[in-house]
Coordinates of C-alpha atoms in Angstrom, one line a residue:
M1 CA 123.2 -9.2 5.1
D2 CA 121.2 -12.1 6.5
V3 CA 117.4 -11.8 6.6
L4 CA 116.0 -11.2 10.1
Y5 CA 113.4 -13.8 11.2
L6 CA 110.9 -13.5 14.1
M7 CA 109.7 -16.9 15.2
W8 CA 107.4 -18.2 18.0
D9 CA 108.8 -20.8 20.4
R10 CA 106.9 -21.9 23.5
G11 CA 106.0 -18.5 24.9
T12 CA 109.0 -16.6 23.5
V13 CA 109.9 -14.7 20.4
V14 CA 113.1 -16.0 18.8
L15 CA 115.2 -13.6 16.6
S16 CA 117.5 -15.2 14.1
G17 CA 119.7 -13.8 11.3
D18 CA 121.1 -10.2 11.4
V19 CA 119.7 -8.8 14.7
P20 CA 120.3 -5.0 14.8
A21 CA 122.3 -3.6 17.7
Q22 CA 119.3 -1.5 18.8
I23 CA 117.3 -4.7 19.4
R24 CA 120.2 -6.5 21.1
A25 CA 120.5 -3.6 23.5
L26 CA 116.9 -3.8 24.7
S27 CA 116.7 -4.9 28.4
F28 CA 114.2 -7.7 27.7
V29 CA 116.1 -9.3 24.9
R30 CA 118.5 -12.1 25.9
F31 CA 121.0 -14.2 24.0
D32 CA 120.2 -17.9 24.3
A33 CA 123.6 -19.7 24.1
R34 CA 121.8 -23.0 23.7
V35 CA 120.5 -22.2 20.3
G36 CA 122.8 -19.3 19.4
K37 CA 119.9 -16.9 19.0
Y38 CA 118.3 -13.9 20.7
R39 CA 115.1 -14.4 22.6
A40 CA 112.4 -12.4 24.4
L41 CA 109.2 -13.1 26.3
G42 CA 106.2 -13.2 24.0
M43 CA 104.7 -10.0 25.5
Y44 CA 107.5 -7.9 24.1
Y45 CA 106.7 -8.9 20.5
Y46 CA 104.9 -5.6 19.8
R47 CA 107.8 -3.6 21.2
I48 CA 110.4 -5.4 19.1
K49 CA 108.2 -4.9 16.0
A50 CA 107.9 -1.2 16.8
V51 CA 111.7 -0.7 17.1
L52 CA 112.3 -2.7 13.8
D53 CA 109.7 -0.6 12.0
S54 CA 111.1 2.6 13.3
L55 CA 114.6 1.6 12.0
G56 CA 113.1 0.6 8.6
V57 CA 114.5 -2.9 9.0
K58 CA 112.9 -5.6 6.8
Y59 CA 112.1 -8.9 8.5
E60 CA 110.2 -12.1 8.1
D61 CA 107.5 -12.4 10.8
G62 CA 106.3 -15.9 11.7
V63 CA 105.2 -15.2 15.3
L64 CA 101.4 -15.0 15.1
S65 CA 99.4 -17.9 13.7
P66 CA 95.8 -16.8 14.1
V67 CA 93.1 -19.4 14.6
C68 CA 91.1 -17.7 11.8
R69 CA 91.6 -14.8 9.4
S70 CA 89.1 -12.3 10.7
V71 CA 86.1 -11.8 13.0
E72 CA 82.9 -10.0 12.1
A73 CA 79.9 -9.4 14.3
A74 CA 76.5 -10.4 13.1
R75 CA 75.0 -7.9 15.5
R76 CA 76.8 -4.9 17.2
P77 CA 75.9 -3.8 20.7
S78 CA 74.4 -0.4 21.2
L79 CA 76.8 1.5 23.5
R80 CA 75.9 4.2 26.0
Q81 CA 78.0 7.4 25.8
Y82 CA 80.4 6.4 28.6
Q83 CA 80.9 3.0 27.1
E84 CA 81.8 4.6 23.7
E85 CA 84.2 6.9 25.5
A86 CA 85.9 4.0 27.2
L87 CA 86.1 2.2 23.9
R88 CA 87.6 5.2 22.1
S89 CA 90.2 5.6 24.8
W90 CA 91.2 2.0 24.5
L91 CA 91.3 2.1 20.6
R92 CA 93.9 4.8 20.6
G93 CA 96.6 2.3 21.6
R94 CA 94.5 -1.0 21.6
R95 CA 96.0 -1.8 24.9
G96 CA 94.9 -0.9 28.4
V97 CA 92.5 -1.4 31.3
V98 CA 88.9 -0.1 31.5
V99 CA 87.6 0.5 35.0
M100 CA 83.8 0.6 35.5
P101 CA 81.5 -0.4 38.3
T102 CA 79.7 -3.8 38.4
G103 CA 76.6 -3.5 36.3
A104 CA 77.9 -0.7 34.0
G105 CA 78.3 -3.0 31.0
K106 CA 82.0 -3.7 30.6
T107 CA 81.2 -6.8 28.6
Y108 CA 79.6 -4.7 25.9
V109 CA 82.7 -2.6 25.6
A110 CA 84.7 -5.8 25.1
I111 CA 82.3 -7.1 22.5
E112 CA 82.5 -3.9 20.5
A113 CA 86.3 -3.9 20.9
I114 CA 86.5 -7.4 19.4
A115 CA 84.3 -6.3 16.5
R116 CA 86.4 -3.1 15.8
V117 CA 89.7 -5.0 15.9
G118 CA 88.2 -7.7 13.7
Q119 CA 90.7 -10.4 14.7
P120 CA 90.6 -13.6 16.8
A121 CA 90.2 -13.0 20.5
L122 CA 91.0 -15.0 23.6
V123 CA 88.7 -14.0 26.5
V124 CA 90.1 -15.0 29.9
V125 CA 87.7 -15.1 33.0
P126 CA 88.2 -16.3 36.6
T127 CA 85.3 -18.9 36.9
I128 CA 83.3 -21.5 35.0
E129 CA 80.1 -19.5 35.7
L130 CA 81.6 -16.4 34.0
L131 CA 82.9 -18.5 31.1
R132 CA 79.4 -19.7 30.4
Q133 CA 78.0 -16.2 30.8
W134 CA 80.6 -14.8 28.3
E135 CA 80.0 -17.7 25.9
R136 CA 76.2 -16.9 25.9
R137 CA 76.7 -13.1 25.5
L138 CA 79.4 -13.4 22.8
S139 CA 77.3 -15.9 20.8
E140 CA 74.5 -13.4 20.6
H141 CA 76.8 -11.1 18.5
F142 CA 79.2 -13.7 16.9
P143 CA 77.0 -16.8 16.3
G144 CA 78.9 -19.9 15.5
R145 CA 82.3 -18.2 16.1
V146 CA 82.6 -18.7 19.9
G147 CA 84.4 -21.7 21.5
V148 CA 85.5 -22.5 25.0
W149 CA 88.7 -24.0 26.4
Y150 CA 88.6 -25.5 29.9
G151 CA 88.8 -29.0 31.5
E152 CA 87.8 -31.7 29.0
E153 CA 86.0 -29.2 26.7
K154 CA 88.4 -27.7 24.2
R155 CA 86.6 -26.0 21.3
E156 CA 89.0 -23.5 19.7
L157 CA 87.1 -21.0 17.5
C158 CA 87.7 -17.4 16.3
I159 CA 86.7 -16.2 19.8
T160 CA 87.6 -18.6 22.6
V161 CA 86.6 -18.2 26.2
T162 CA 88.8 -19.8 28.8
T163 CA 89.5 -19.5 32.5
Y164 CA 92.7 -18.1 34.1
D165 CA 93.6 -21.6 35.3
S166 CA 93.1 -23.2 31.9
A167 CA 94.9 -20.4 30.0
Y168 CA 97.9 -20.7 32.4
V169 CA 98.2 -24.4 31.5
A170 CA 97.7 -23.9 27.8
V171 CA 99.3 -20.6 27.1
E172 CA 102.2 -22.1 25.0
H173 CA 99.5 -23.6 22.7
L174 CA 97.0 -20.8 22.7
G175 CA 99.4 -17.9 23.0
N176 CA 100.2 -17.0 19.4
R177 CA 96.8 -17.8 17.9
Y178 CA 94.9 -14.8 19.2
P179 CA 96.0 -11.2 18.4
L180 CA 93.6 -9.8 21.0
L181 CA 93.5 -10.8 24.7
V182 CA 90.6 -9.8 26.8
F183 CA 91.0 -10.2 30.6
D184 CA 87.8 -10.0 32.6
E185 CA 88.4 -9.2 36.3
V186 CA 91.9 -8.3 35.3
H187 CA 93.0 -7.7 38.9
H188 CA 93.6 -11.5 39.0
L189 CA 96.2 -11.3 36.3
P190 CA 99.3 -10.0 38.2
S191 CA 99.4 -13.0 40.5
E192 CA 102.6 -15.0 40.2
S193 CA 101.1 -17.8 38.1
Y194 CA 98.5 -16.0 36.1
R195 CA 100.8 -13.2 34.9
Q196 CA 102.5 -15.8 32.7
I197 CA 99.4 -15.8 30.5
A198 CA 100.2 -12.3 29.5
E199 CA 104.0 -12.7 29.6
L200 CA 104.1 -15.7 27.3
S201 CA 101.6 -14.4 24.7
P202 CA 102.7 -12.2 21.8
A203 CA 99.1 -10.7 21.4
P204 CA 99.7 -7.0 20.4
Y205 CA 96.2 -6.0 21.5
R206 CA 95.1 -6.3 25.1
L207 CA 92.0 -5.2 27.0
G208 CA 91.6 -5.5 30.8
L209 CA 88.2 -5.1 32.6
T210 CA 87.6 -4.6 36.3
A211 CA 85.6 -2.6 38.8
T212 CA 88.8 -2.0 40.9
P213 CA 92.2 -2.8 39.6
E214 CA 94.1 -2.0 42.9
R215 CA 95.4 -5.0 44.9
A216 CA 96.4 -5.0 48.6
D217 CA 99.8 -6.5 47.6
D218 CA 100.5 -3.7 45.1
L219 CA 100.9 -6.2 42.2
H220 CA 98.5 -4.0 40.2
M221 CA 101.6 -2.0 39.4
L222 CA 102.4 -4.7 36.9
L223 CA 99.3 -4.2 34.8
P224 CA 100.7 -1.4 32.6
E225 CA 103.3 -3.8 31.3
L226 CA 101.1 -6.9 31.2
V227 CA 98.0 -5.3 29.6
G228 CA 98.5 -1.5 29.4
P229 CA 97.6 1.5 31.5
V230 CA 94.2 2.4 32.9
V231 CA 92.7 4.2 29.8
Y232 CA 89.2 4.9 31.3
R233 CA 87.9 5.0 34.8
M234 CA 84.4 5.5 36.1
A235 CA 83.5 5.5 39.8
V236 CA 80.3 4.2 41.3
S237 CA 79.3 7.8 42.4
E238 CA 79.6 9.0 38.7
A239 CA 77.3 6.3 37.4
A240 CA 74.7 6.3 40.2
G241 CA 71.5 7.9 39.2
R242 CA 72.4 8.1 35.4
Y243 CA 73.6 4.7 34.4
L244 CA 73.2 2.8 37.7
A245 CA 70.6 2.9 40.3
E246 CA 70.9 5.4 43.1
F247 CA 71.4 3.6 46.4
D248 CA 71.3 4.0 50.2
V249 CA 73.6 2.3 52.6
E250 CA 72.4 1.4 56.1
V251 CA 74.9 0.1 58.7
V252 CA 73.1 -2.3 61.1
K253 CA 75.1 -2.8 64.3
V254 CA 74.6 -6.0 66.3
G255 CA 76.2 -7.0 69.5
L256 CA 78.0 -9.9 71.1
S257 CA 76.8 -11.4 74.3
E258 CA 78.6 -10.5 77.5
E259 CA 80.4 -13.8 77.4
E260 CA 81.3 -13.5 73.7
M261 CA 82.5 -9.9 74.2
A262 CA 84.8 -11.0 77.1
R263 CA 86.2 -13.7 75.0
Y264 CA 86.7 -11.3 72.1
K265 CA 88.6 -8.8 74.3
E266 CA 90.8 -11.6 75.6
L267 CA 91.7 -12.7 72.0
E268 CA 92.3 -9.1 71.0
R269 CA 94.6 -8.6 73.9
V270 CA 96.7 -11.7 72.9
Y271 CA 96.8 -10.7 69.2
R272 CA 97.5 -7.0 69.6
G273 CA 99.9 -7.6 72.5
Y274 CA 102.1 -9.8 70.3
I275 CA 101.9 -7.4 67.3
R276 CA 102.9 -4.4 69.4
A277 CA 105.7 -6.2 71.2
R278 CA 107.2 -7.3 67.8
G279 CA 106.6 -3.9 66.1
L280 CA 104.7 -5.6 63.3
R281 CA 102.5 -3.5 60.9
F282 CA 100.1 -5.1 58.4
R283 CA 99.5 -3.0 55.3
S284 CA 99.2 -5.8 52.8
P285 CA 98.7 -9.6 52.6
S286 CA 102.4 -10.1 52.3
D287 CA 102.9 -8.3 55.6
F288 CA 100.4 -10.6 57.3
G289 CA 102.4 -13.5 55.8
R290 CA 105.2 -12.6 58.2
L291 CA 103.0 -13.5 61.1
V292 CA 102.1 -16.8 59.5
M293 CA 105.9 -17.5 59.0
L294 CA 106.6 -16.6 62.6
A295 CA 103.8 -18.9 63.8
G296 CA 105.8 -21.8 62.3
R297 CA 108.7 -21.0 64.6
S298 CA 107.2 -19.5 67.7
A299 CA 104.5 -20.7 70.1
E300 CA 103.7 -17.1 71.0
A301 CA 103.2 -16.1 67.4
R302 CA 101.1 -19.2 66.9
R303 CA 98.8 -18.1 69.8
A304 CA 98.5 -14.6 68.2
L305 CA 97.6 -16.1 64.8
E306 CA 95.1 -18.5 66.4
A307 CA 93.6 -15.5 68.3
W308 CA 93.2 -13.6 65.0
H309 CA 91.4 -16.5 63.3
E310 CA 89.0 -17.0 66.3
M311 CA 88.3 -13.2 66.4
R312 CA 87.3 -13.4 62.7
R313 CA 85.1 -16.4 63.2
M314 CA 83.3 -14.6 66.1
L315 CA 82.7 -11.6 63.9
F316 CA 81.7 -13.3 60.7
E317 CA 79.7 -16.2 62.1
S318 CA 77.9 -14.3 64.9
R319 CA 74.4 -15.6 65.7
S320 CA 73.2 -12.0 66.1
K321 CA 73.9 -11.4 62.4
V322 CA 71.6 -14.3 61.5
D323 CA 68.9 -12.8 63.8
A324 CA 69.3 -9.4 62.0
V325 CA 68.4 -10.9 58.7
A326 CA 64.9 -11.5 59.9
D327 CA 64.2 -7.8 60.3
I328 CA 65.6 -7.0 56.8
L329 CA 63.5 -9.7 55.2
R330 CA 60.4 -8.3 56.9
R331 CA 61.2 -4.8 55.6
H332 CA 61.4 -6.0 52.0
P333 CA 58.7 -8.7 51.6
D334 CA 58.5 -8.2 47.8
G335 CA 62.2 -7.3 47.1
K336 CA 64.8 -9.4 45.4
I337 CA 67.4 -9.9 48.1
L338 CA 71.0 -11.1 47.8
I339 CA 72.8 -11.9 51.1
F340 CA 76.6 -12.2 51.2
T341 CA 78.6 -13.8 54.0
E342 CA 82.4 -14.3 54.5
Y343 CA 82.2 -18.0 55.6
T344 CA 80.1 -20.8 54.3
A345 CA 79.0 -21.8 57.8
L346 CA 77.1 -18.6 58.2
A347 CA 75.5 -18.8 54.7
R348 CA 74.4 -22.3 55.6
E349 CA 72.8 -21.1 58.9
V350 CA 70.9 -18.3 57.1
S351 CA 69.7 -20.7 54.5
R352 CA 68.5 -23.2 57.1
R353 CA 66.9 -20.6 59.4
Y354 CA 65.0 -18.7 56.7
L355 CA 64.6 -21.4 54.0
I356 CA 66.6 -19.3 51.5
P357 CA 68.5 -21.2 48.7
E358 CA 72.3 -21.2 49.2
V359 CA 74.7 -20.8 46.3
T360 CA 78.0 -22.5 46.9
Y361 CA 81.2 -23.4 45.0
D362 CA 80.6 -27.1 45.5
M363 CA 77.1 -27.2 44.1
P364 CA 76.8 -29.2 40.8
D365 CA 76.7 -26.8 37.8
Q366 CA 73.2 -27.8 36.8
E367 CA 71.8 -27.3 40.3
R368 CA 73.5 -23.9 40.7
E369 CA 72.2 -22.7 37.3
L370 CA 68.7 -23.9 38.1
V371 CA 68.7 -21.9 41.4
M372 CA 70.1 -18.8 39.6
E373 CA 67.5 -19.1 36.8
M374 CA 64.7 -19.3 39.4
F375 CA 66.1 -16.2 41.1
R376 CA 66.2 -14.3 37.8
R377 CA 62.6 -15.2 37.0
G378 CA 61.5 -14.2 40.5
E379 CA 60.4 -17.7 41.6
V380 CA 62.9 -17.3 44.4
K381 CA 63.0 -14.0 46.1
A382 CA 66.3 -14.3 48.1
L383 CA 69.6 -16.0 47.8
V384 CA 72.5 -16.4 50.3
T385 CA 76.1 -17.0 49.2
G386 CA 79.7 -16.8 50.4
K387 CA 82.0 -15.5 47.7
V388 CA 80.6 -17.3 44.7
L389 CA 78.7 -14.3 43.3
D390 CA 81.3 -11.7 44.2
E391 CA 82.6 -11.5 40.6
G392 CA 80.8 -10.8 37.4
I393 CA 77.9 -13.2 37.5
D394 CA 74.9 -11.7 35.9
V395 CA 72.2 -11.3 38.7
P396 CA 69.7 -8.8 37.3
D397 CA 67.0 -6.8 39.2
V398 CA 68.4 -7.2 42.7
D399 CA 66.8 -4.6 45.0
V400 CA 68.6 -5.3 48.3
V401 CA 72.1 -6.4 49.1
V402 CA 72.9 -7.6 52.6
I403 CA 76.5 -7.9 53.6
L404 CA 77.0 -10.0 56.7
G405 CA 80.7 -10.1 56.6
G406 CA 83.7 -9.3 54.3
T407 CA 87.2 -8.1 54.1
S408 CA 88.3 -4.4 54.1
S409 CA 88.7 -4.7 50.3
S410 CA 86.9 -2.0 48.4
R411 CA 86.9 -4.2 45.3
Q412 CA 84.9 -6.9 47.0
Y413 CA 82.5 -4.2 48.3
V414 CA 82.0 -2.6 44.9
Q415 CA 81.4 -6.0 43.3
R416 CA 78.8 -6.9 46.0
I417 CA 76.8 -3.7 46.0
G418 CA 77.0 -3.7 42.2
R419 CA 74.6 -6.6 42.2
A420 CA 71.8 -4.1 43.2
L421 CA 72.9 -1.2 41.0
R422 CA 71.4 -2.2 37.6
L423 CA 69.4 0.9 36.5
K424 CA 65.9 0.8 38.0
P425 CA 63.2 3.5 38.8
H426 CA 63.7 3.1 42.6
R427 CA 66.7 3.4 44.9
A428 CA 68.6 0.2 45.8
K429 CA 69.2 -0.6 49.4
I430 CA 72.5 -1.9 50.9
Y431 CA 72.7 -3.2 54.4
E432 CA 76.0 -3.8 56.1
V433 CA 75.5 -5.9 59.3
V434 CA 78.6 -5.3 61.6
T435 CA 79.4 -6.3 65.1
A436 CA 79.5 -3.2 67.4
K437 CA 82.6 -2.3 69.5
T438 CA 84.8 -4.5 67.4
R439 CA 87.4 -4.1 64.6
E440 CA 84.6 -4.9 62.1
V441 CA 83.3 -1.3 62.4
D442 CA 86.6 0.0 61.1
I443 CA 86.7 -2.6 58.4
S444 CA 83.3 -1.5 57.2
R445 CA 84.3 2.1 57.2
R446 CA 87.5 1.5 55.2
R447 CA 85.8 -0.4 52.4
R448 CA 83.1 2.2 52.1
R449 CA 85.7 5.0 52.0
G450 CA 87.2 3.3 48.9
V451 CA 84.1 3.7 46.8
G452 CA 84.4 7.0 44.9

């Protein structure tokens, strides 16, 4: 009988030698006629091993080539009870997603998971800001063992932090060098490109972190196969008052001028008239994509799409929202305030009117970090931003969050209000500024309904 070999080849596991019938029958194993061997995507490595072990088959395993032998923490994080529960739930299978609100300390769960597994880990994050934040936090516990992989900076160490974009490009190189994958903001992973990071990696251990895994396009249904099932879930309401600050939400309604409202109603008539006439229903981004496709072929559809975009601009760039900020600032003269907008133009106007620093994507890294550090130290009392601070960035001690515009996404809402929910002796305040008598009132209601 030929010896069975498992080998790694550019994102796939190659089986050569005497491959058992039970392995050949697996739906994810394919015969590659080009090389005369069986092959499977890297992510099925652990399942192939489980079947072989259950059959008692002996095999030579050359798939994993870890970047170092082991990982030991110089300092272990002190976990709260719920963090320990989340970790225990994950350790049962060493695969799965942990769902906890922004500010509840998901990072510390991941750090302890890395320490308990004791093997090299690749941490994947959505932005450069988060990469730097993770690098700093990990280095406190694993000094000298943390590298980063993005752009021109490629330092591969026992724990390496990378972005989704960089990991997607380098997965064939990095894939088999880290037995543990940690995906921060794991809801990004199921997208068509990013999912290949998980598919082409043989890492047997996988941890996903997010405040809300659900996606409007339902692609979160792929997470159990890519990372594992949700193994622990904590809602904002469970954490508020014990582990997060209690909070109050105040909806501030502003109006359009008579002229603006007349224009809004006309745009709404054009948009809704076309949607009703065509029997279109929008339950997800892919459904809305149908209107975009139709707009490429039909002048009527194009007018409806243009009407939709102009309606959004009227709601999310309303001057009356900028005016409303003045009253909120007066109410909280000593508070640390974070203001979110949907569009950069409105953030810029708020910044100009009230002399509040603006944080944008196109700011040089050093300038953005300087502004953030001044805010952390209290030298700057308020910041305004578009979507830059939606995800993960550590902005401690925020007392007030002002939302001037956003989607109906509960995820975005949870991430934004989470900036004010770090545990503190007083209640946090959330202001939602919405345009009365428009669809924005319903959008606000839907996103708040999604916060359990």
